[in-house]
């Protein structure tokens, strides 16, 4: 198995071949599927390191594909969404997608996002050696990739895990949205800070009262 396999699920031939060309030029191997069912099949058969998922597919929508992948995999997912479809982005992120790129996009930007999610995945693998962290009742174990509250396991997506991990490592410090984007998403350019807010809300919901993530007005967030 290659250590840099990207699965591209996109039915528009011209976009798919264009994106695949850019990815291959950067040294990635690319698997391509033109509908949700074959995408899911390739995802489970070939275990790609990253999945690029279009929301508009002929057989089932990308949300359903995302939901099914997340059922048994943490693989980073980057969604391709239509311009201005803000709700699509939010729903996708809530379903566990890691990031999105809005059509029409510059393939170089998409390649940069792919590299970012891979870099993040590698960093969390390294952090796994450091041992569990705790903040009040919340315990995060990077080694087992588990979060618990008061001893009860909590299901979080890969990105929610990374976000909480970064907040815990910097407990008590106010972290700006841009800083969180850089460290948790690996962006080295100005990203969409809405992504941070959506993930923070998800983490808050999942941790309940125990996760004391404060909004720092005009700055960003901090874990008490
Ligand atoms: Ca499509």
PDB file of C-alpha atoms and ligand atoms in Angstrom:
ATOM      1  CA  UNK A   1       0.000   0.000   0.000  1.00  0.00           C
ATOM      2  CA  UNK A   2       1.233   3.432  -0.889  1.00  0.00           C
ATOM      3  CA  UNK A   3       1.559   5.862   2.025  1.00  0.00           C
ATOM      4  CA  UNK A   4       0.139   8.720  -0.037  1.00  0.00           C
ATOM      5  CA  UNK A   5      -3.026   7.488  -1.714  1.00  0.00           C
ATOM      6  CA  UNK A   6      -5.813   9.983  -2.386  1.00  0.00           C
ATOM      7  CA  UNK A   7      -9.330   8.783  -3.212  1.00  0.00           C
ATOM      8  CA  UNK A   8     -11.194  11.252  -5.394  1.00  0.00           C
ATOM      9  CA  UNK A   9     -14.989  10.829  -5.509  1.00  0.00           C
ATOM     10  CA  UNK A  10     -16.272  13.190  -8.195  1.00  0.00           C
ATOM     11  CA  UNK A  11     -18.588  12.520 -11.135  1.00  0.00           C
ATOM     12  CA  UNK A  12     -17.555  15.504 -13.228  1.00  0.00           C
ATOM     13  CA  UNK A  13     -14.943  14.061 -15.534  1.00  0.00           C
ATOM     14  CA  UNK A  14     -13.245  17.371 -16.339  1.00  0.00           C
ATOM     15  CA  UNK A  15     -12.793  18.342 -12.678  1.00  0.00           C
ATOM     16  CA  UNK A  16     -11.724  14.850 -11.631  1.00  0.00           C
ATOM     17  CA  UNK A  17      -9.056  14.476 -14.292  1.00  0.00           C
ATOM     18  CA  UNK A  18      -7.753  17.995 -13.695  1.00  0.00           C
ATOM     19  CA  UNK A  19      -7.443  17.445  -9.937  1.00  0.00           C
ATOM     20  CA  UNK A  20      -5.908  13.984 -10.420  1.00  0.00           C
ATOM     21  CA  UNK A  21      -3.297  15.448 -12.730  1.00  0.00           C
ATOM     22  CA  UNK A  22      -2.220  18.026 -10.129  1.00  0.00           C
ATOM     23  CA  UNK A  23      -2.127  15.445  -7.351  1.00  0.00           C
ATOM     24  CA  UNK A  24      -0.044  13.006  -9.420  1.00  0.00           C
ATOM     25  CA  UNK A  25       2.345  15.792 -10.327  1.00  0.00           C
ATOM     26  CA  UNK A  26       2.901  16.257  -6.571  1.00  0.00           C
ATOM     27  CA  UNK A  27       3.710  12.579  -6.140  1.00  0.00           C
ATOM     28  CA  UNK A  28       0.347  11.299  -4.904  1.00  0.00           C
ATOM     29  CA  UNK A  29      -1.314   8.150  -6.116  1.00  0.00           C
ATOM     30  CA  UNK A  30      -4.929   8.740  -7.056  1.00  0.00           C
ATOM     31  CA  UNK A  31      -7.924   6.415  -6.948  1.00  0.00           C
ATOM     32  CA  UNK A  32     -10.983   7.732  -8.757  1.00  0.00           C
ATOM     33  CA  UNK A  33     -14.677   6.974  -8.306  1.00  0.00           C
ATOM     34  CA  UNK A  34     -17.562   8.634 -10.152  1.00  0.00           C
ATOM     35  CA  UNK A  35     -20.358   7.745  -7.745  1.00  0.00           C
ATOM     36  CA  UNK A  36     -20.888   7.220  -4.021  1.00  0.00           C
ATOM     37  CA  UNK A  37     -21.210   3.444  -4.045  1.00  0.00           C
ATOM     38  CA  UNK A  38     -17.944   2.807  -5.878  1.00  0.00           C
ATOM     39  CA  UNK A  39     -16.273   5.496  -3.755  1.00  0.00           C
ATOM     40  CA  UNK A  40     -17.280   3.680  -0.572  1.00  0.00           C
ATOM     41  CA  UNK A  41     -16.042   0.411  -2.018  1.00  0.00           C
ATOM     42  CA  UNK A  42     -12.624   1.876  -2.891  1.00  0.00           C
ATOM     43  CA  UNK A  43     -12.424   3.582   0.507  1.00  0.00           C
ATOM     44  CA  UNK A  44     -12.761   0.277   2.323  1.00  0.00           C
ATOM     45  CA  UNK A  45     -10.683  -1.792  -0.106  1.00  0.00           C
ATOM     46  CA  UNK A  46      -7.682   0.506  -0.540  1.00  0.00           C
ATOM     47  CA  UNK A  47      -7.632   2.511   2.736  1.00  0.00           C
ATOM     48  CA  UNK A  48      -6.617   5.864   1.191  1.00  0.00           C
ATOM     49  CA  UNK A  49      -4.826   8.442   3.379  1.00  0.00           C
ATOM     50  CA  UNK A  50      -7.112  11.257   2.224  1.00  0.00           C
ATOM     51  CA  UNK A  51     -10.549  11.352   0.564  1.00  0.00           C
ATOM     52  CA  UNK A  52     -11.718  14.215  -1.643  1.00  0.00           C
ATOM     53  CA  UNK A  53     -15.495  14.049  -1.803  1.00  0.00           C
ATOM     54  CA  UNK A  54     -17.856  15.947  -4.078  1.00  0.00           C
ATOM     55  CA  UNK A  55     -21.252  16.678  -2.541  1.00  0.00           C
ATOM     56  CA  UNK A  56     -23.258  16.278  -5.753  1.00  0.00           C
ATOM     57  CA  UNK A  57     -23.011  12.678  -6.904  1.00  0.00           C
ATOM     58  CA  UNK A  58     -25.389  10.733  -9.152  1.00  0.00           C
ATOM     59  CA  UNK A  59     -26.401   7.940  -6.775  1.00  0.00           C
ATOM     60  CA  UNK A  60     -26.248   9.350  -3.234  1.00  0.00           C
ATOM     61  CA  UNK A  61     -25.172  12.741  -1.935  1.00  0.00           C
ATOM     62  CA  UNK A  62     -21.764  13.388  -0.469  1.00  0.00           C
ATOM     63  CA  UNK A  63     -23.217  13.788   3.023  1.00  0.00           C
ATOM     64  CA  UNK A  64     -24.410  10.192   2.985  1.00  0.00           C
ATOM     65  CA  UNK A  65     -21.021   9.036   1.686  1.00  0.00           C
ATOM     66  CA  UNK A  66     -19.296  11.023   4.452  1.00  0.00           C
ATOM     67  CA  UNK A  67     -21.584   9.565   7.109  1.00  0.00           C
ATOM     68  CA  UNK A  68     -20.889   6.014   5.950  1.00  0.00           C
ATOM     69  CA  UNK A  69     -17.123   6.511   5.777  1.00  0.00           C
ATOM     70  CA  UNK A  70     -17.124   8.002   9.281  1.00  0.00           C
ATOM     71  CA  UNK A  71     -18.983   4.953  10.529  1.00  0.00           C
ATOM     72  CA  UNK A  72     -15.720   3.046  10.595  1.00  0.00           C
ATOM     73  CA  UNK A  73     -12.884   5.341   9.591  1.00  0.00           C
ATOM     74  CA  UNK A  74     -11.013   8.451  10.739  1.00  0.00           C
ATOM     75  CA  UNK A  75      -9.537   9.119   7.304  1.00  0.00           C
ATOM     76  CA  UNK A  76      -9.291  12.863   6.561  1.00  0.00           C
ATOM     77  CA  UNK A  77     -12.126  13.970   4.234  1.00  0.00           C
ATOM     78  CA  UNK A  78     -12.050  17.155   2.166  1.00  0.00           C
ATOM     79  CA  UNK A  79     -15.422  18.082   0.653  1.00  0.00           C
ATOM     80  CA  UNK A  80     -15.998  19.878  -2.609  1.00  0.00           C
ATOM     81  CA  UNK A  81     -18.966  22.216  -2.190  1.00  0.00           C
ATOM     82  CA  UNK A  82     -20.811  24.664  -4.378  1.00  0.00           C
ATOM     83  CA  UNK A  83     -20.069  28.343  -4.029  1.00  0.00           C
ATOM     84  CA  UNK A  84     -22.091  30.137  -1.329  1.00  0.00           C
ATOM     85  CA  UNK A  85     -23.664  26.949  -0.003  1.00  0.00           C
ATOM     86  CA  UNK A  86     -22.829  27.875   3.589  1.00  0.00           C
ATOM     87  CA  UNK A  87     -25.187  25.298   5.107  1.00  0.00           C
ATOM     88  CA  UNK A  88     -23.542  22.530   3.066  1.00  0.00           C
ATOM     89  CA  UNK A  89     -20.215  23.407   4.631  1.00  0.00           C
ATOM     90  CA  UNK A  90     -21.602  23.378   8.148  1.00  0.00           C
ATOM     91  CA  UNK A  91     -23.508  20.112   7.673  1.00  0.00           C
ATOM     92  CA  UNK A  92     -20.460  18.480   6.129  1.00  0.00           C
ATOM     93  CA  UNK A  93     -18.175  19.561   8.953  1.00  0.00           C
ATOM     94  CA  UNK A  94     -20.713  18.348  11.504  1.00  0.00           C
ATOM     95  CA  UNK A  95     -20.789  14.971   9.784  1.00  0.00           C
ATOM     96  CA  UNK A  96     -17.054  14.702  10.305  1.00  0.00           C
ATOM     97  CA  UNK A  97     -15.494  16.147   7.177  1.00  0.00           C
ATOM     98  CA  UNK A  98     -12.163  17.787   7.996  1.00  0.00           C
ATOM     99  CA  UNK A  99     -12.202  20.578   5.504  1.00  0.00           C
ATOM    100  CA  UNK A 100     -13.906  21.843   2.375  1.00  0.00           C
ATOM    101  CA  UNK A 101     -12.976  23.599  -0.823  1.00  0.00           C
ATOM    102  CA  UNK A 102     -15.521  25.701  -2.693  1.00  0.00           C
ATOM    103  CA  UNK A 103     -16.064  25.238  -6.423  1.00  0.00           C
ATOM    104  CA  UNK A 104     -14.657  26.602  -8.622  1.00  0.00           C
ATOM    105  CA  UNK A 105     -11.297  26.178  -6.978  1.00  0.00           C
ATOM    106  CA  UNK A 106      -7.654  26.432  -7.833  1.00  0.00           C
ATOM    107  CA  UNK A 107      -6.311  22.848  -7.891  1.00  0.00           C
ATOM    108  CA  UNK A 108      -3.132  24.107  -6.236  1.00  0.00           C
ATOM    109  CA  UNK A 109      -5.197  25.166  -3.232  1.00  0.00           C
ATOM    110  CA  UNK A 110      -6.787  21.734  -3.062  1.00  0.00           C
ATOM    111  CA  UNK A 111      -3.350  20.097  -3.191  1.00  0.00           C
ATOM    112  CA  UNK A 112      -2.236  22.404  -0.352  1.00  0.00           C
ATOM    113  CA  UNK A 113      -5.234  21.290   1.730  1.00  0.00           C
ATOM    114  CA  UNK A 114      -4.444  17.633   1.048  1.00  0.00           C
ATOM    115  CA  UNK A 115      -0.893  18.188   2.270  1.00  0.00           C
ATOM    116  CA  UNK A 116      -2.193  19.991   5.364  1.00  0.00           C
ATOM    117  CA  UNK A 117      -4.513  17.195   6.443  1.00  0.00           C
ATOM    118  CA  UNK A 118      -1.736  14.668   5.881  1.00  0.00           C
ATOM    119  CA  UNK A 119       0.704  16.748   7.931  1.00  0.00           C
ATOM    120  CA  UNK A 120      -1.857  16.960  10.729  1.00  0.00           C
ATOM    121  CA  UNK A 121      -2.487  13.230  10.660  1.00  0.00           C
ATOM    122  CA  UNK A 122       1.250  12.635  10.969  1.00  0.00           C
ATOM    123  CA  UNK A 123       1.547  15.085  13.857  1.00  0.00           C
ATOM    124  CA  UNK A 124      -1.238  13.401  15.795  1.00  0.00           C
ATOM    125  CA  UNK A 125       0.509  10.087  15.293  1.00  0.00           C
ATOM    126  CA  UNK A 126       3.651  11.599  16.839  1.00  0.00           C
ATOM    127  CA  UNK A 127       1.708  13.182  19.723  1.00  0.00           C
ATOM    128  CA  UNK A 128       0.328   9.745  20.493  1.00  0.00           C
ATOM    129  CA  UNK A 129       3.601   8.918  22.202  1.00  0.00           C
ATOM    130  CA  UNK A 130       3.242  11.712  24.793  1.00  0.00           C
ATOM    131  CA  UNK A 131       0.530  10.084  26.972  1.00  0.00           C
ATOM    132  CA  UNK A 132      -2.950  11.207  28.164  1.00  0.00           C
ATOM    133  CA  UNK A 133      -3.862  14.817  28.994  1.00  0.00           C
ATOM    134  CA  UNK A 134      -6.580  15.925  31.368  1.00  0.00           C
ATOM    135  CA  UNK A 135      -8.564  19.080  32.134  1.00  0.00           C
ATOM    136  CA  UNK A 136     -11.069  18.594  34.932  1.00  0.00           C
ATOM    137  CA  UNK A 137     -13.224  15.622  34.014  1.00  0.00           C
ATOM    138  CA  UNK A 138     -12.055  15.603  30.406  1.00  0.00           C
ATOM    139  CA  UNK A 139      -9.293  13.139  29.541  1.00  0.00           C
ATOM    140  CA  UNK A 140      -7.737  12.923  26.105  1.00  0.00           C
ATOM    141  CA  UNK A 141      -5.521   9.988  25.246  1.00  0.00           C
ATOM    142  CA  UNK A 142      -3.494  10.686  22.092  1.00  0.00           C
ATOM    143  CA  UNK A 143      -2.104   7.166  22.067  1.00  0.00           C
ATOM    144  CA  UNK A 144      -5.495   5.453  21.929  1.00  0.00           C
ATOM    145  CA  UNK A 145      -7.112   8.410  20.175  1.00  0.00           C
ATOM    146  CA  UNK A 146      -9.852   8.503  22.799  1.00  0.00           C
ATOM    147  CA  UNK A 147     -11.669  11.213  24.717  1.00  0.00           C
ATOM    148  CA  UNK A 148     -13.640  10.633  27.886  1.00  0.00           C
ATOM    149  CA  UNK A 149     -15.664  12.767  30.281  1.00  0.00           C
ATOM    150  CA  UNK A 150     -15.898  11.527  33.848  1.00  0.00           C
ATOM    151  CA  UNK A 151     -14.674   8.134  32.667  1.00  0.00           C
ATOM    152  CA  UNK A 152     -17.343   7.841  29.940  1.00  0.00           C
ATOM    153  CA  UNK A 153     -16.016   7.623  26.373  1.00  0.00           C
ATOM    154  CA  UNK A 154     -17.069  10.407  23.983  1.00  0.00           C
ATOM    155  CA  UNK A 155     -17.063   9.915  20.210  1.00  0.00           C
ATOM    156  CA  UNK A 156     -15.238  12.718  18.400  1.00  0.00           C
ATOM    157  CA  UNK A 157     -14.103  13.111  14.806  1.00  0.00           C
ATOM    158  CA  UNK A 158     -10.409  13.301  13.939  1.00  0.00           C
ATOM    159  CA  UNK A 159     -10.557  17.082  13.591  1.00  0.00           C
ATOM    160  CA  UNK A 160     -12.485  17.580  16.831  1.00  0.00           C
ATOM    161  CA  UNK A 161      -9.870  15.441  18.531  1.00  0.00           C
ATOM    162  CA  UNK A 162      -7.019  17.553  17.128  1.00  0.00           C
ATOM    163  CA  UNK A 163      -8.762  20.758  18.146  1.00  0.00           C
ATOM    164  CA  UNK A 164      -9.374  19.595  21.702  1.00  0.00           C
ATOM    165  CA  UNK A 165      -5.814  18.291  21.876  1.00  0.00           C
ATOM    166  CA  UNK A 166      -4.417  21.676  20.894  1.00  0.00           C
ATOM    167  CA  UNK A 167      -6.691  23.490  23.381  1.00  0.00           C
ATOM    168  CA  UNK A 168      -5.568  21.137  26.144  1.00  0.00           C
ATOM    169  CA  UNK A 169      -1.899  21.579  25.327  1.00  0.00           C
ATOM    170  CA  UNK A 170      -2.447  25.347  25.608  1.00  0.00           C
ATOM    171  CA  UNK A 171      -4.862  25.321  28.513  1.00  0.00           C
ATOM    172  CA  UNK A 172      -5.621  28.757  29.983  1.00  0.00           C
ATOM    173  CA  UNK A 173      -4.308  30.605  26.949  1.00  0.00           C
ATOM    174  CA  UNK A 174      -6.541  32.613  24.606  1.00  0.00           C
ATOM    175  CA  UNK A 175      -6.055  31.213  21.121  1.00  0.00           C
ATOM    176  CA  UNK A 176      -7.119  33.128  18.044  1.00  0.00           C
ATOM    177  CA  UNK A 177      -9.182  31.486  15.315  1.00  0.00           C
ATOM    178  CA  UNK A 178      -6.335  32.052  12.878  1.00  0.00           C
ATOM    179  CA  UNK A 179      -3.888  30.413  15.282  1.00  0.00           C
ATOM    180  CA  UNK A 180      -6.219  27.424  15.628  1.00  0.00           C
ATOM    181  CA  UNK A 181      -6.543  27.186  11.840  1.00  0.00           C
ATOM    182  CA  UNK A 182      -2.780  27.185  11.488  1.00  0.00           C
ATOM    183  CA  UNK A 183      -2.082  24.625  14.177  1.00  0.00           C
ATOM    184  CA  UNK A 184      -5.075  22.343  13.931  1.00  0.00           C
ATOM    185  CA  UNK A 185      -5.781  22.556  10.204  1.00  0.00           C
ATOM    186  CA  UNK A 186      -2.230  23.308   9.134  1.00  0.00           C
ATOM    187  CA  UNK A 187      -3.158  26.317   7.016  1.00  0.00           C
ATOM    188  CA  UNK A 188      -0.342  28.627   6.175  1.00  0.00           C
ATOM    189  CA  UNK A 189      -2.702  31.055   4.490  1.00  0.00           C
ATOM    190  CA  UNK A 190      -5.763  32.999   5.592  1.00  0.00           C
ATOM    191  CA  UNK A 191      -8.476  30.393   5.955  1.00  0.00           C
ATOM    192  CA  UNK A 192     -12.199  30.540   6.642  1.00  0.00           C
ATOM    193  CA  UNK A 193     -12.503  30.933  10.415  1.00  0.00           C
ATOM    194  CA  UNK A 194     -16.105  29.677  10.273  1.00  0.00           C
ATOM    195  CA  UNK A 195     -14.570  26.200  10.178  1.00  0.00           C
ATOM    196  CA  UNK A 196     -13.117  26.786  13.652  1.00  0.00           C
ATOM    197  CA  UNK A 197     -16.443  27.968  15.085  1.00  0.00           C
ATOM    198  CA  UNK A 198     -18.316  24.936  13.752  1.00  0.00           C
ATOM    199  CA  UNK A 199     -15.804  22.518  15.233  1.00  0.00           C
ATOM    200  CA  UNK A 200     -15.707  24.361  18.575  1.00  0.00           C
ATOM    201  CA  UNK A 201     -19.501  24.086  18.791  1.00  0.00           C
ATOM    202  CA  UNK A 202     -19.342  20.383  18.064  1.00  0.00           C
ATOM    203  CA  UNK A 203     -16.724  19.821  20.761  1.00  0.00           C
ATOM    204  CA  UNK A 204     -18.754  21.858  23.259  1.00  0.00           C
ATOM    205  CA  UNK A 205     -21.867  19.813  22.523  1.00  0.00           C
ATOM    206  CA  UNK A 206     -20.018  16.559  22.967  1.00  0.00           C
ATOM    207  CA  UNK A 207     -18.209  17.483  26.180  1.00  0.00           C
ATOM    208  CA  UNK A 208     -21.250  19.110  27.778  1.00  0.00           C
ATOM    209  CA  UNK A 209     -20.732  20.959  31.057  1.00  0.00           C
ATOM    210  CA  UNK A 210     -17.314  19.423  31.607  1.00  0.00           C
ATOM    211  CA  UNK A 211     -15.653  21.020  28.594  1.00  0.00           C
ATOM    212  CA  UNK A 212     -15.148  24.593  29.595  1.00  0.00           C
ATOM    213  CA  UNK A 213     -14.234  26.197  26.305  1.00  0.00           C
ATOM    214  CA  UNK A 214     -14.701  29.923  26.679  1.00  0.00           C
ATOM    215  CA  UNK A 215     -15.243  32.368  23.852  1.00  0.00           C
ATOM    216  CA  UNK A 216     -12.715  35.174  24.182  1.00  0.00           C
ATOM    217  CA  UNK A 217     -14.419  38.177  22.682  1.00  0.00           C
ATOM    218  CA  UNK A 218     -12.534  39.597  19.716  1.00  0.00           C
ATOM    219  CA  UNK A 219      -9.874  36.908  19.943  1.00  0.00           C
ATOM    220  CA  UNK A 220     -11.033  33.313  19.781  1.00  0.00           C
ATOM    221  CA  UNK A 221     -11.245  30.543  22.356  1.00  0.00           C
ATOM    222  CA  UNK A 222      -9.654  29.285  25.502  1.00  0.00           C
ATOM    223  CA  UNK A 223      -9.947  26.162  27.610  1.00  0.00           C
ATOM    224  CA  UNK A 224     -10.409  26.967  31.277  1.00  0.00           C
TER     225      UNK A 224
HETATM  226 CA1  LIG B   1     -20.624  16.382  -8.922  1.00  0.00          CA
END
